[in-house]
Coordinates of C-alpha atoms in Angstrom, one line a residue:
Chain A
M1 CA 7.6 16.3 34.7
E2 CA 7.6 12.6 35.7
L3 CA 4.2 12.2 34.0
R4 CA 5.5 13.9 30.8
K5 CA 8.5 11.6 30.9
A6 CA 6.3 8.6 31.3
L7 CA 4.1 9.7 28.5
Y8 CA 7.1 10.2 26.3
N9 CA 8.3 6.7 27.1
I10 CA 4.9 5.3 26.3
S11 CA 4.9 7.2 23.1
A12 CA 8.3 5.9 22.2
L13 CA 7.1 2.3 22.8
G14 CA 4.2 3.2 20.5
D15 CA 6.7 4.3 17.8
L16 CA 8.6 1.1 18.3
G17 CA 5.3 -0.9 17.8
V18 CA 4.6 1.0 14.6
E19 CA 8.0 0.3 13.2
T20 CA 8.2 -3.4 14.2
T21 CA 4.8 -4.0 12.5
S22 CA 5.4 -1.8 9.5
E23 CA 5.6 -3.2 6.0
K24 CA 9.0 -1.5 5.4
N25 CA 11.8 -3.6 4.2
F26 CA 14.0 -5.1 6.8
Q27 CA 16.8 -2.6 6.5
E28 CA 14.4 0.4 6.7
K29 CA 12.8 -1.2 9.7
L30 CA 16.2 -1.7 11.5
D31 CA 17.2 1.9 10.7
S32 CA 13.9 3.2 12.0
L33 CA 14.2 1.1 15.2
L34 CA 17.6 2.5 15.8
H35 CA 16.3 6.0 15.4
V36 CA 13.5 5.2 17.9
V37 CA 16.2 4.1 20.4
L38 CA 18.4 7.1 19.7
G39 CA 15.5 9.6 20.0
T40 CA 14.2 7.9 23.2
F41 CA 17.5 8.2 25.0
L42 CA 18.8 11.2 23.2
A43 CA 21.9 9.2 22.2
G44 CA 24.1 10.6 19.5
K45 CA 25.5 7.2 18.5
G46 CA 24.0 3.8 18.4
A47 CA 24.1 0.4 16.6
I48 CA 22.2 -2.8 16.3
A49 CA 24.2 -6.0 15.7
Y50 CA 22.5 -9.2 14.6
R51 CA 23.2 -12.8 13.9
E52 CA 20.7 -14.2 11.3
K53 CA 21.4 -17.9 11.9
P54 CA 22.8 -19.6 15.0
A55 CA 26.0 -20.6 13.1
S56 CA 26.5 -17.3 11.4
E57 CA 28.7 -14.3 12.4
I58 CA 27.2 -11.3 14.2
S59 CA 27.4 -8.1 12.2
F60 CA 26.2 -4.6 12.5
V61 CA 23.0 -4.2 10.6
A62 CA 22.2 -0.6 11.6
R63 CA 24.4 2.1 13.1
K64 CA 24.8 5.8 13.5
G65 CA 28.4 6.5 14.5
F66 CA 30.6 3.7 15.9
H67 CA 31.9 3.3 12.4
D68 CA 35.4 2.4 13.5
L69 CA 34.1 -0.3 15.8
S70 CA 34.2 -3.9 14.6
V71 CA 32.1 -6.7 16.1
G72 CA 35.3 -8.7 16.3
D73 CA 36.7 -6.2 18.8
I74 CA 33.9 -6.9 21.2
D75 CA 34.3 -9.6 23.8
L76 CA 31.0 -11.5 23.7
G77 CA 31.7 -13.4 26.9
P78 CA 30.4 -10.7 29.3
L79 CA 27.5 -10.0 26.9
L80 CA 26.4 -13.7 27.0
A81 CA 26.8 -13.8 30.7
A82 CA 24.7 -10.7 31.2
G83 CA 20.9 -10.9 31.8
R84 CA 18.8 -11.4 28.7
N85 CA 17.8 -8.1 27.2
R86 CA 19.3 -6.4 30.3
P87 CA 21.3 -3.3 29.4
Y88 CA 24.6 -2.7 31.3
H89 CA 27.5 -0.3 31.3
P90 CA 30.4 -2.2 29.8
A91 CA 33.5 -2.0 31.9
G92 CA 37.1 -3.1 31.0
N93 CA 36.4 -3.4 27.2
E94 CA 38.9 -1.1 25.6
A95 CA 37.3 -1.3 22.1
L96 CA 33.9 -0.3 23.5
A97 CA 35.3 2.4 25.8
G98 CA 37.4 3.8 23.0
A99 CA 34.4 4.0 20.6
G100 CA 32.3 5.8 23.3
V101 CA 29.9 3.0 24.0
E102 CA 28.0 3.8 27.2
V103 CA 25.4 1.0 27.3
I104 CA 25.3 -2.4 25.7
T105 CA 22.3 -4.6 25.6
P106 CA 22.4 -8.3 24.7
L107 CA 19.4 -9.3 22.5
W108 CA 17.8 -12.6 23.4
E109 CA 14.6 -14.2 22.1
R110 CA 13.7 -17.2 24.2
N111 CA 16.9 -19.2 24.3
D112 CA 18.6 -17.7 21.3
F113 CA 21.2 -15.0 21.6
I114 CA 20.8 -13.0 18.4
G115 CA 22.7 -9.8 18.7
F116 CA 23.1 -6.6 20.8
V117 CA 22.4 -2.9 20.9
L118 CA 25.0 -0.3 21.6
L119 CA 24.3 3.2 22.7
G120 CA 26.7 6.1 23.0
K121 CA 26.5 9.0 25.5
K122 CA 23.5 11.1 25.7
F123 CA 23.3 14.4 23.8
T124 CA 22.7 16.1 27.2
A125 CA 25.7 14.4 28.6
E126 CA 23.5 13.1 31.5
P127 CA 24.1 9.6 32.7
Y128 CA 21.7 6.8 31.9
T129 CA 19.3 6.3 34.8
G130 CA 18.0 3.1 36.2
E131 CA 14.7 3.9 34.5
D132 CA 16.4 4.5 31.2
L133 CA 18.0 1.0 31.4
E134 CA 14.6 -0.5 32.4
M135 CA 13.0 1.1 29.4
L136 CA 15.9 0.1 27.1
G137 CA 15.4 -3.5 28.3
M138 CA 11.8 -3.4 27.2
I139 CA 12.8 -1.9 23.8
A140 CA 15.6 -4.4 23.4
H141 CA 13.1 -7.3 23.8
Q142 CA 10.9 -5.9 21.1
I143 CA 13.9 -5.5 18.8
A144 CA 14.9 -9.1 19.6
I145 CA 11.5 -10.4 18.6
T146 CA 11.6 -8.4 15.4
L147 CA 15.0 -9.8 14.5
K148 CA 14.0 -13.3 15.4
N149 CA 10.8 -13.0 13.3
H150 CA 12.9 -11.8 10.4
A151 CA 15.3 -14.8 10.8
L152 CA 12.3 -17.2 10.9
F153 CA 10.8 -15.5 7.8
H154 CA 14.1 -15.7 6.1
H155 CA 14.4 -19.4 7.0
V156 CA 10.9 -20.2 5.8
T157 CA 11.7 -18.3 2.5
E158 CA 14.9 -20.3 2.1
Q159 CA 13.0 -23.5 2.8
L160 CA 10.3 -22.6 0.2
E161 CA 13.0 -21.9 -2.4
E162 CA 14.6 -25.3 -1.6
N163 CA 11.2 -27.0 -1.9
R164 CA 10.6 -25.2 -5.2
K165 CA 13.9 -26.5 -6.5
L166 CA 13.2 -29.9 -5.2
Y167 CA 9.7 -29.8 -6.9
E168 CA 11.3 -28.7 -10.2
E169 CA 13.8 -31.5 -9.9
M170 CA 11.1 -34.1 -9.3
R171 CA 9.1 -32.6 -12.1
R172 CA 12.1 -33.0 -14.4
I173 CA 12.6 -36.6 -13.3
Y174 CA 8.9 -37.3 -13.8
H175 CA 9.0 -36.0 -17.3
D176 CA 12.2 -37.9 -18.0
T177 CA 10.5 -41.0 -16.7
L178 CA 7.5 -40.3 -19.0
Q179 CA 9.8 -40.0 -21.9
A180 CA 11.6 -43.2 -21.1
F181 CA 8.2 -44.9 -20.9
A182 CA 7.1 -43.5 -24.2
A183 CA 10.4 -44.6 -25.7
A184 CA 9.8 -48.1 -24.4
I185 CA 6.3 -48.1 -26.0
D186 CA 7.5 -46.7 -29.3
A187 CA 10.4 -49.1 -29.4
K188 CA 8.1 -52.1 -29.5
D189 CA 6.8 -50.9 -32.8
L190 CA 9.5 -50.2 -35.3
Y191 CA 7.2 -47.9 -37.2
T192 CA 6.1 -45.7 -34.4
K193 CA 9.4 -44.2 -33.2
H194 CA 8.8 -41.0 -31.3
H195 CA 5.0 -41.3 -32.1
S196 CA 4.0 -40.7 -28.4
Q197 CA 6.3 -37.7 -28.2
R198 CA 4.8 -36.2 -31.3
V199 CA 1.2 -36.9 -30.2
A200 CA 2.0 -35.2 -26.9
K201 CA 3.4 -32.1 -28.7
Y202 CA 0.5 -31.9 -31.2
S203 CA -2.0 -32.2 -28.4
V204 CA -0.3 -29.5 -26.4
A205 CA -0.3 -27.2 -29.5
I206 CA -4.1 -27.7 -30.0
A207 CA -4.9 -27.3 -26.3
R208 CA -2.9 -24.1 -26.1
E209 CA -4.7 -22.8 -29.2
L210 CA -8.0 -23.6 -27.5
G211 CA -6.9 -21.5 -24.5
W212 CA -6.4 -24.3 -22.0
S213 CA -4.6 -23.4 -18.8
E214 CA -0.9 -24.3 -18.4
H215 CA -1.9 -26.9 -15.8
D216 CA -4.4 -28.6 -18.0
I217 CA -2.0 -28.4 -20.9
E218 CA 0.6 -30.4 -18.9
G219 CA -2.1 -33.0 -18.3
I220 CA -2.8 -33.5 -21.9
Y221 CA 0.9 -33.6 -22.6
V222 CA 1.2 -36.5 -20.2
A223 CA -1.8 -38.2 -21.8
G224 CA -0.2 -37.9 -25.1
F225 CA 3.0 -39.5 -23.9
L226 CA 1.2 -42.4 -22.3
H227 CA -1.8 -43.0 -24.6
D228 CA -0.2 -46.1 -26.1
V229 CA 1.3 -47.6 -22.9
G230 CA -1.1 -50.5 -23.3
K231 CA 0.8 -51.6 -26.4
L232 CA 3.5 -52.9 -24.1
V233 CA 1.2 -55.8 -23.4
I234 CA 0.4 -56.4 -27.1
S235 CA 2.7 -58.9 -28.8
N236 CA 5.4 -57.7 -31.2
E237 CA 4.1 -60.0 -33.9
I238 CA 0.8 -58.2 -34.0
L239 CA 2.3 -54.7 -33.6
N240 CA 4.8 -55.2 -36.4
K241 CA 2.6 -57.2 -38.7
K242 CA 2.9 -56.2 -42.4
T243 CA -0.3 -57.7 -43.6
P244 CA -3.8 -56.8 -42.6
F245 CA -4.9 -57.9 -39.1
T246 CA -7.2 -60.9 -38.8
P247 CA -10.4 -60.2 -36.8
D248 CA -8.8 -61.7 -33.7
E249 CA -5.6 -59.7 -34.1
M250 CA -7.7 -56.5 -34.6
K251 CA -9.6 -57.3 -31.4
E252 CA -6.3 -57.8 -29.6
M253 CA -4.8 -54.6 -31.0
R254 CA -7.9 -52.7 -30.0
R255 CA -7.4 -53.7 -26.4
H256 CA -4.4 -51.3 -26.1
S257 CA -6.5 -48.2 -25.2
L258 CA -8.3 -50.0 -22.4
L259 CA -5.0 -51.5 -21.3
S260 CA -3.4 -48.0 -21.3
Y261 CA -6.3 -46.8 -19.2
K262 CA -5.9 -49.7 -16.7
I263 CA -2.2 -49.2 -16.4
I264 CA -2.3 -45.4 -15.8
S265 CA -5.3 -45.6 -13.6
Q266 CA -2.9 -46.8 -11.0
I267 CA -1.2 -43.5 -11.0
K268 CA -2.7 -40.6 -9.1
F269 CA -2.1 -37.7 -11.5
P270 CA -2.4 -34.0 -10.4
W271 CA -4.3 -33.4 -13.7
K272 CA -7.9 -34.1 -14.3
D273 CA -9.1 -37.0 -16.5
V274 CA -5.7 -38.1 -17.9
E275 CA -6.7 -41.8 -17.8
K276 CA -10.1 -41.1 -19.4
I277 CA -8.5 -39.0 -22.2
V278 CA -6.1 -42.0 -22.8
K279 CA -8.9 -44.5 -22.7
H280 CA -11.0 -42.7 -25.3
H281 CA -8.4 -41.8 -27.8
H282 CA -9.9 -44.3 -30.3
E283 CA -13.5 -43.2 -29.8
R284 CA -15.4 -41.5 -32.6
L285 CA -18.0 -38.8 -32.6
D286 CA -20.4 -41.1 -34.5
G287 CA -20.2 -43.7 -31.7
T288 CA -18.4 -46.4 -33.7
G289 CA -15.1 -46.1 -31.9
Y290 CA -13.7 -48.2 -29.0
P291 CA -13.6 -49.3 -26.2
D292 CA -16.9 -47.7 -25.1
A293 CA -18.4 -46.6 -28.3
L294 CA -19.1 -43.2 -26.9
S295 CA -20.5 -40.4 -29.0
R296 CA -19.7 -36.7 -29.4
E297 CA -21.5 -35.4 -26.3
D298 CA -19.9 -38.1 -24.1
L299 CA -16.4 -37.3 -25.1
S300 CA -14.2 -34.8 -23.3
E301 CA -12.4 -32.1 -25.3
G302 CA -9.1 -33.7 -24.2
A303 CA -10.1 -37.0 -25.7
K304 CA -11.1 -35.3 -29.0
I305 CA -7.8 -33.5 -29.1
L306 CA -5.8 -36.6 -28.5
T307 CA -7.8 -38.5 -31.1
L308 CA -7.0 -36.0 -33.8
A309 CA -3.3 -35.6 -32.8
D310 CA -2.9 -39.4 -32.8
S311 CA -4.6 -39.8 -36.1
F312 CA -2.7 -37.0 -37.8
D313 CA 0.6 -38.5 -36.7
A314 CA -0.4 -42.0 -37.7
M315 CA -1.4 -40.7 -41.1
T316 CA 1.8 -38.8 -41.6
S317 CA 4.1 -41.6 -40.4
E318 CA 5.2 -44.8 -42.2
R319 CA 3.5 -47.9 -41.1
A320 CA 4.3 -51.6 -41.6
Y321 CA 1.3 -52.0 -43.8
R322 CA 1.3 -48.6 -45.7
K323 CA 3.3 -45.6 -46.8
K324 CA 2.9 -42.3 -45.0
M325 CA 0.6 -39.6 -46.3
D326 CA 1.8 -36.1 -47.1
V327 CA 0.3 -33.3 -45.0
R328 CA -2.1 -32.2 -47.7
K329 CA -3.7 -35.6 -48.0
A330 CA -3.7 -36.0 -44.2
L331 CA -5.5 -32.7 -43.8
A332 CA -8.0 -33.7 -46.5
E333 CA -8.6 -37.0 -44.7
L334 CA -9.1 -35.2 -41.4
K335 CA -11.7 -33.0 -43.1
N336 CA -13.4 -36.1 -44.7
C337 CA -13.8 -37.6 -41.3
L338 CA -15.2 -34.5 -39.7
H339 CA -18.3 -35.0 -37.5
K340 CA -17.8 -38.8 -37.8
Q341 CA -14.4 -39.1 -36.2
F342 CA -13.1 -35.6 -35.5
D343 CA -14.6 -32.5 -33.9
D344 CA -14.7 -29.4 -36.1
R345 CA -13.5 -27.1 -33.2
I346 CA -10.5 -29.3 -32.6
L347 CA -9.6 -29.5 -36.4
L348 CA -10.0 -25.7 -36.6
A349 CA -7.6 -25.2 -33.7
F350 CA -5.2 -27.6 -35.3
C351 CA -5.3 -25.8 -38.6
K352 CA -4.9 -22.5 -37.0
V353 CA -1.9 -23.5 -35.0
L354 CA -0.2 -25.2 -37.9
D355 CA -0.9 -22.1 -40.1
K356 CA 0.7 -19.9 -37.4
E357 CA 3.7 -22.2 -37.2
I358 CA 4.2 -22.0 -41.0
R359 CA 3.9 -18.2 -40.9
G360 CA 6.5 -18.1 -38.1
E361 CA 4.2 -16.6 -35.6
L362 CA 5.0 -19.2 -32.9
P363 CA 8.6 -19.1 -31.6
E364 CA 8.6 -22.8 -30.7
P365 CA 6.6 -24.8 -33.2
D366 CA 5.4 -28.2 -32.2
I367 CA 4.0 -29.6 -35.4
L368 CA 6.0 -28.0 -38.2
P369 CA 9.4 -29.6 -37.3
H370 CA 7.7 -33.0 -37.9
I371 CA 6.3 -32.2 -41.3
E372 CA 8.2 -34.0 -44.1
R373 CA 11.1 -32.0 -45.4
G374 CA 10.5 -30.7 -48.9
S375 CA 6.8 -30.2 -48.4
D376 CA 5.6 -27.1 -50.2
L377 CA 4.6 -25.0 -47.2
S378 CA 2.9 -22.4 -49.4
V379 CA 0.5 -25.0 -50.7
I380 CA -0.2 -26.3 -47.2
S381 CA -0.7 -22.8 -46.0
A382 CA -3.3 -22.1 -48.7
L383 CA -5.0 -25.4 -47.9
L384 CA -5.1 -24.4 -44.2
E385 CA -6.5 -21.0 -45.0
G386 CA -9.4 -22.5 -46.9
L387 CA -10.0 -25.0 -44.1
I388 CA -9.9 -22.3 -41.5
E389 CA -12.4 -20.2 -43.4
E390 CA -14.7 -23.2 -43.9
L391 CA -14.4 -24.5 -40.4
S392 CA -14.9 -21.0 -38.9
G393 CA -18.1 -20.8 -40.7
D394 CA -19.1 -24.2 -39.4
S395 CA -18.2 -23.2 -35.9
R396 CA -20.3 -20.0 -36.1
E397 CA -23.2 -22.1 -37.4
A398 CA -22.8 -24.6 -34.6
Chain B
M1 CA -1.3 5.9 11.6
T2 CA -1.5 7.9 8.3
T3 CA 1.4 10.1 7.6
S4 CA 1.7 13.1 5.3
P5 CA 4.6 12.9 2.9
F6 CA 7.5 14.7 4.6
Q7 CA 9.1 17.5 2.6
V8 CA 11.7 20.0 3.3
T9 CA 12.3 23.4 1.6
S10 CA 14.4 26.3 2.5
R11 CA 15.2 29.9 1.7
L12 CA 18.1 32.3 2.5
V13 CA 17.7 35.5 4.4
K14 CA 21.2 37.1 4.3
D15 CA 23.5 34.7 6.0
V16 CA 20.7 32.7 7.6
A17 CA 19.1 29.6 6.1
I18 CA 15.4 29.2 7.0
V19 CA 14.4 25.6 6.7
Y20 CA 10.7 24.5 6.4
P21 CA 10.0 20.8 7.3
R22 CA 6.4 20.0 6.2
G23 CA 4.5 16.9 7.3
Y24 CA 5.2 14.4 10.0
L25 CA 8.7 14.2 11.3
N26 CA 8.3 10.6 12.4
N27 CA 10.1 8.4 9.9
L28 CA 13.3 8.0 7.9
S29 CA 12.3 10.9 5.7
G30 CA 13.7 13.0 8.5
E31 CA 17.0 12.4 6.8
Y32 CA 15.8 15.1 4.3
L33 CA 15.9 17.7 7.1
V34 CA 19.4 16.5 8.1
N35 CA 20.6 16.8 4.5
E36 CA 19.0 20.2 3.9
C37 CA 20.6 21.7 7.0
G38 CA 23.9 19.9 6.1
R39 CA 23.8 21.4 2.6
H40 CA 23.6 24.9 4.1
A41 CA 26.3 24.2 6.6
Q42 CA 28.6 22.9 3.9
A43 CA 28.0 26.1 1.9
G44 CA 29.4 27.9 4.9
L45 CA 26.1 29.1 6.6
K46 CA 26.4 28.8 10.3
K47 CA 22.9 30.0 11.3
I48 CA 20.0 27.8 10.6
V49 CA 16.4 28.5 11.6
V50 CA 14.0 25.6 11.4
N51 CA 10.4 26.7 11.1
F52 CA 8.0 24.0 12.4
H53 CA 4.8 25.9 11.4
E54 CA 3.8 23.0 9.1
T55 CA 5.1 20.1 11.3
D56 CA 2.3 18.6 13.2
L57 CA 4.1 15.6 14.6
I58 CA 7.6 15.0 16.0
N59 CA 8.2 11.6 17.5
S60 CA 11.3 9.8 18.9
I61 CA 12.6 9.2 15.3
G62 CA 12.1 12.9 14.5
I63 CA 14.0 13.9 17.7
S64 CA 16.8 11.6 16.7
F65 CA 17.1 13.5 13.4
L66 CA 16.9 16.9 15.1
L67 CA 19.8 15.8 17.4
N68 CA 21.7 14.8 14.3
V69 CA 21.2 18.3 12.8
M70 CA 22.3 19.9 16.1
E71 CA 25.4 17.8 16.3
D72 CA 26.4 18.5 12.8
L73 CA 25.9 22.2 13.3
Q74 CA 27.7 22.2 16.6
T75 CA 30.7 20.5 14.9
A76 CA 30.6 23.3 12.4
G77 CA 30.4 25.9 15.1
G78 CA 26.9 27.1 14.1
T79 CA 23.7 28.1 15.7
L80 CA 20.3 26.3 15.4
C81 CA 17.1 28.1 16.1
F82 CA 13.6 26.6 16.2
T83 CA 10.5 28.7 15.5
E84 CA 6.7 28.2 15.5
M85 CA 7.0 24.9 17.3
K86 CA 3.7 23.5 18.7
K87 CA 3.4 23.7 22.5
V88 CA 3.2 19.9 22.8
H89 CA 6.6 19.6 21.1
L90 CA 8.1 22.4 23.1
D91 CA 7.0 20.8 26.3
T92 CA 8.6 17.5 25.2
F93 CA 11.9 19.3 24.4
E94 CA 11.7 20.9 27.8
M95 CA 11.0 17.7 29.6
L96 CA 13.9 16.0 27.7
G97 CA 16.2 18.8 28.8
L98 CA 16.9 19.9 25.3
T99 CA 15.8 23.6 25.5
K100 CA 19.2 24.6 26.7
Y101 CA 20.8 23.3 23.5
F102 CA 18.5 24.9 21.0
L103 CA 17.2 28.5 20.6
F104 CA 13.4 28.7 20.5
F105 CA 11.5 31.6 19.1
P106 CA 7.8 32.2 18.5
D107 CA 8.4 33.2 14.8
E108 CA 11.0 33.7 12.1
E109 CA 11.3 37.4 12.7
A110 CA 12.2 37.0 16.3
A111 CA 14.8 34.4 15.4
L112 CA 16.3 36.6 12.7
T113 CA 16.4 39.6 15.0
A114 CA 18.1 37.5 17.7
L115 CA 20.6 36.1 15.3
D116 CA 21.4 39.5 14.0
A117 CA 21.9 40.8 17.5
R118 CA 24.3 38.0 18.3
K119 CA 26.4 39.0 15.3
R120 CA 26.7 42.5 16.6

């Protein structure tokens, strides 16, 4: 009989192990643990009380019976003074005696008191033996570890959530800073108000159409915002000059993409090649651009996107030295400069996304809101359809 | 440990409810057994036979639920019989001192005969 009892106790400890390591949710785990205890000691009533954080209140987290008992009715003094995870028969506590609590076990994990287990009388009405209490002590320690692990996990989860919020806040501040920077750049040139913001948006629209990942899209968005940061170094006289540039002025003006590159190279971005995309936004496929006179195969897709977005916005915006073009003319100009200045895949993506925006297929259009009011969208749409068909043929041939 | 999904069905034989737990009685699904027996007790049936023919495992959690069933039926003044319990489980019940609180029979027929005799 002793051997059978020992085997049953070992089996109960096994049940406890299965439950403590199960993937059940915390409440199911607690309910299961309580049933293991009740079944092991044949107790009709039992409860587990737990304090999730050192400063929080202890409360019942699983119980069978003892429904009229409140944690507030229990004097925690003797519980704290008792041995760690050592069960005892509570004496002199009216609330516990009244509820029928036969055994109480304080739950400790290392130096933290985290709760207690209550057990009512046995179904067989037999008293708890010394062996029972010893076994209950072992079980209590396992329960304490489970509760502590849960508390730690909960704490880590909370910390993660806090970090996520912090990250979002930093990201927001970062983007606000970018926008402030872009506003400072655009404010230098009276004719390029919101230019950086629009270029960023157009670039994002094209990149998304090309299937870029959200991470990479964020990178080109930043590149769009900062591509003209080098203009902060160029004098206002040159930037706002209404007559054609002299060769020296042109040379000075052309410095801005390299200056932008130098300025933003100081920043360690989490996105790939932002500084290179910025540096090459005035390069051309035919190798006649600046500052490095790179040709098609040397240019990244990001640089090609930014080039087209920048040019389209420049064409459709008023400048000190010329009137703005309407969208139809700008599209015709982009097409004229295909292969020399612009990549056909990028122009195709641009046309597709603008066409979708006009058709209302994109809930948050990036390009359409900046097209001049009064433009005949049906004419633009027809033009885009023709371009898309033509460019799709080109792409297939390529 | 893999566990079969635990299911409980029952049938009535005159004024006796025969309850069939199927699968492992080793987790919180044991509540189904408590509920099924409780449902019969609430309907006024005071004799319940639990047939363990298709119950291969009863652990500490399962015993906790069986005690629950017994307590509920005791409160209602009823009788609980177990049939076709595996020897290993019967030995455990004996070791735990529970055999004097439940009636054990080899099969349903024996349980029904005994319950009928008690009535008379």
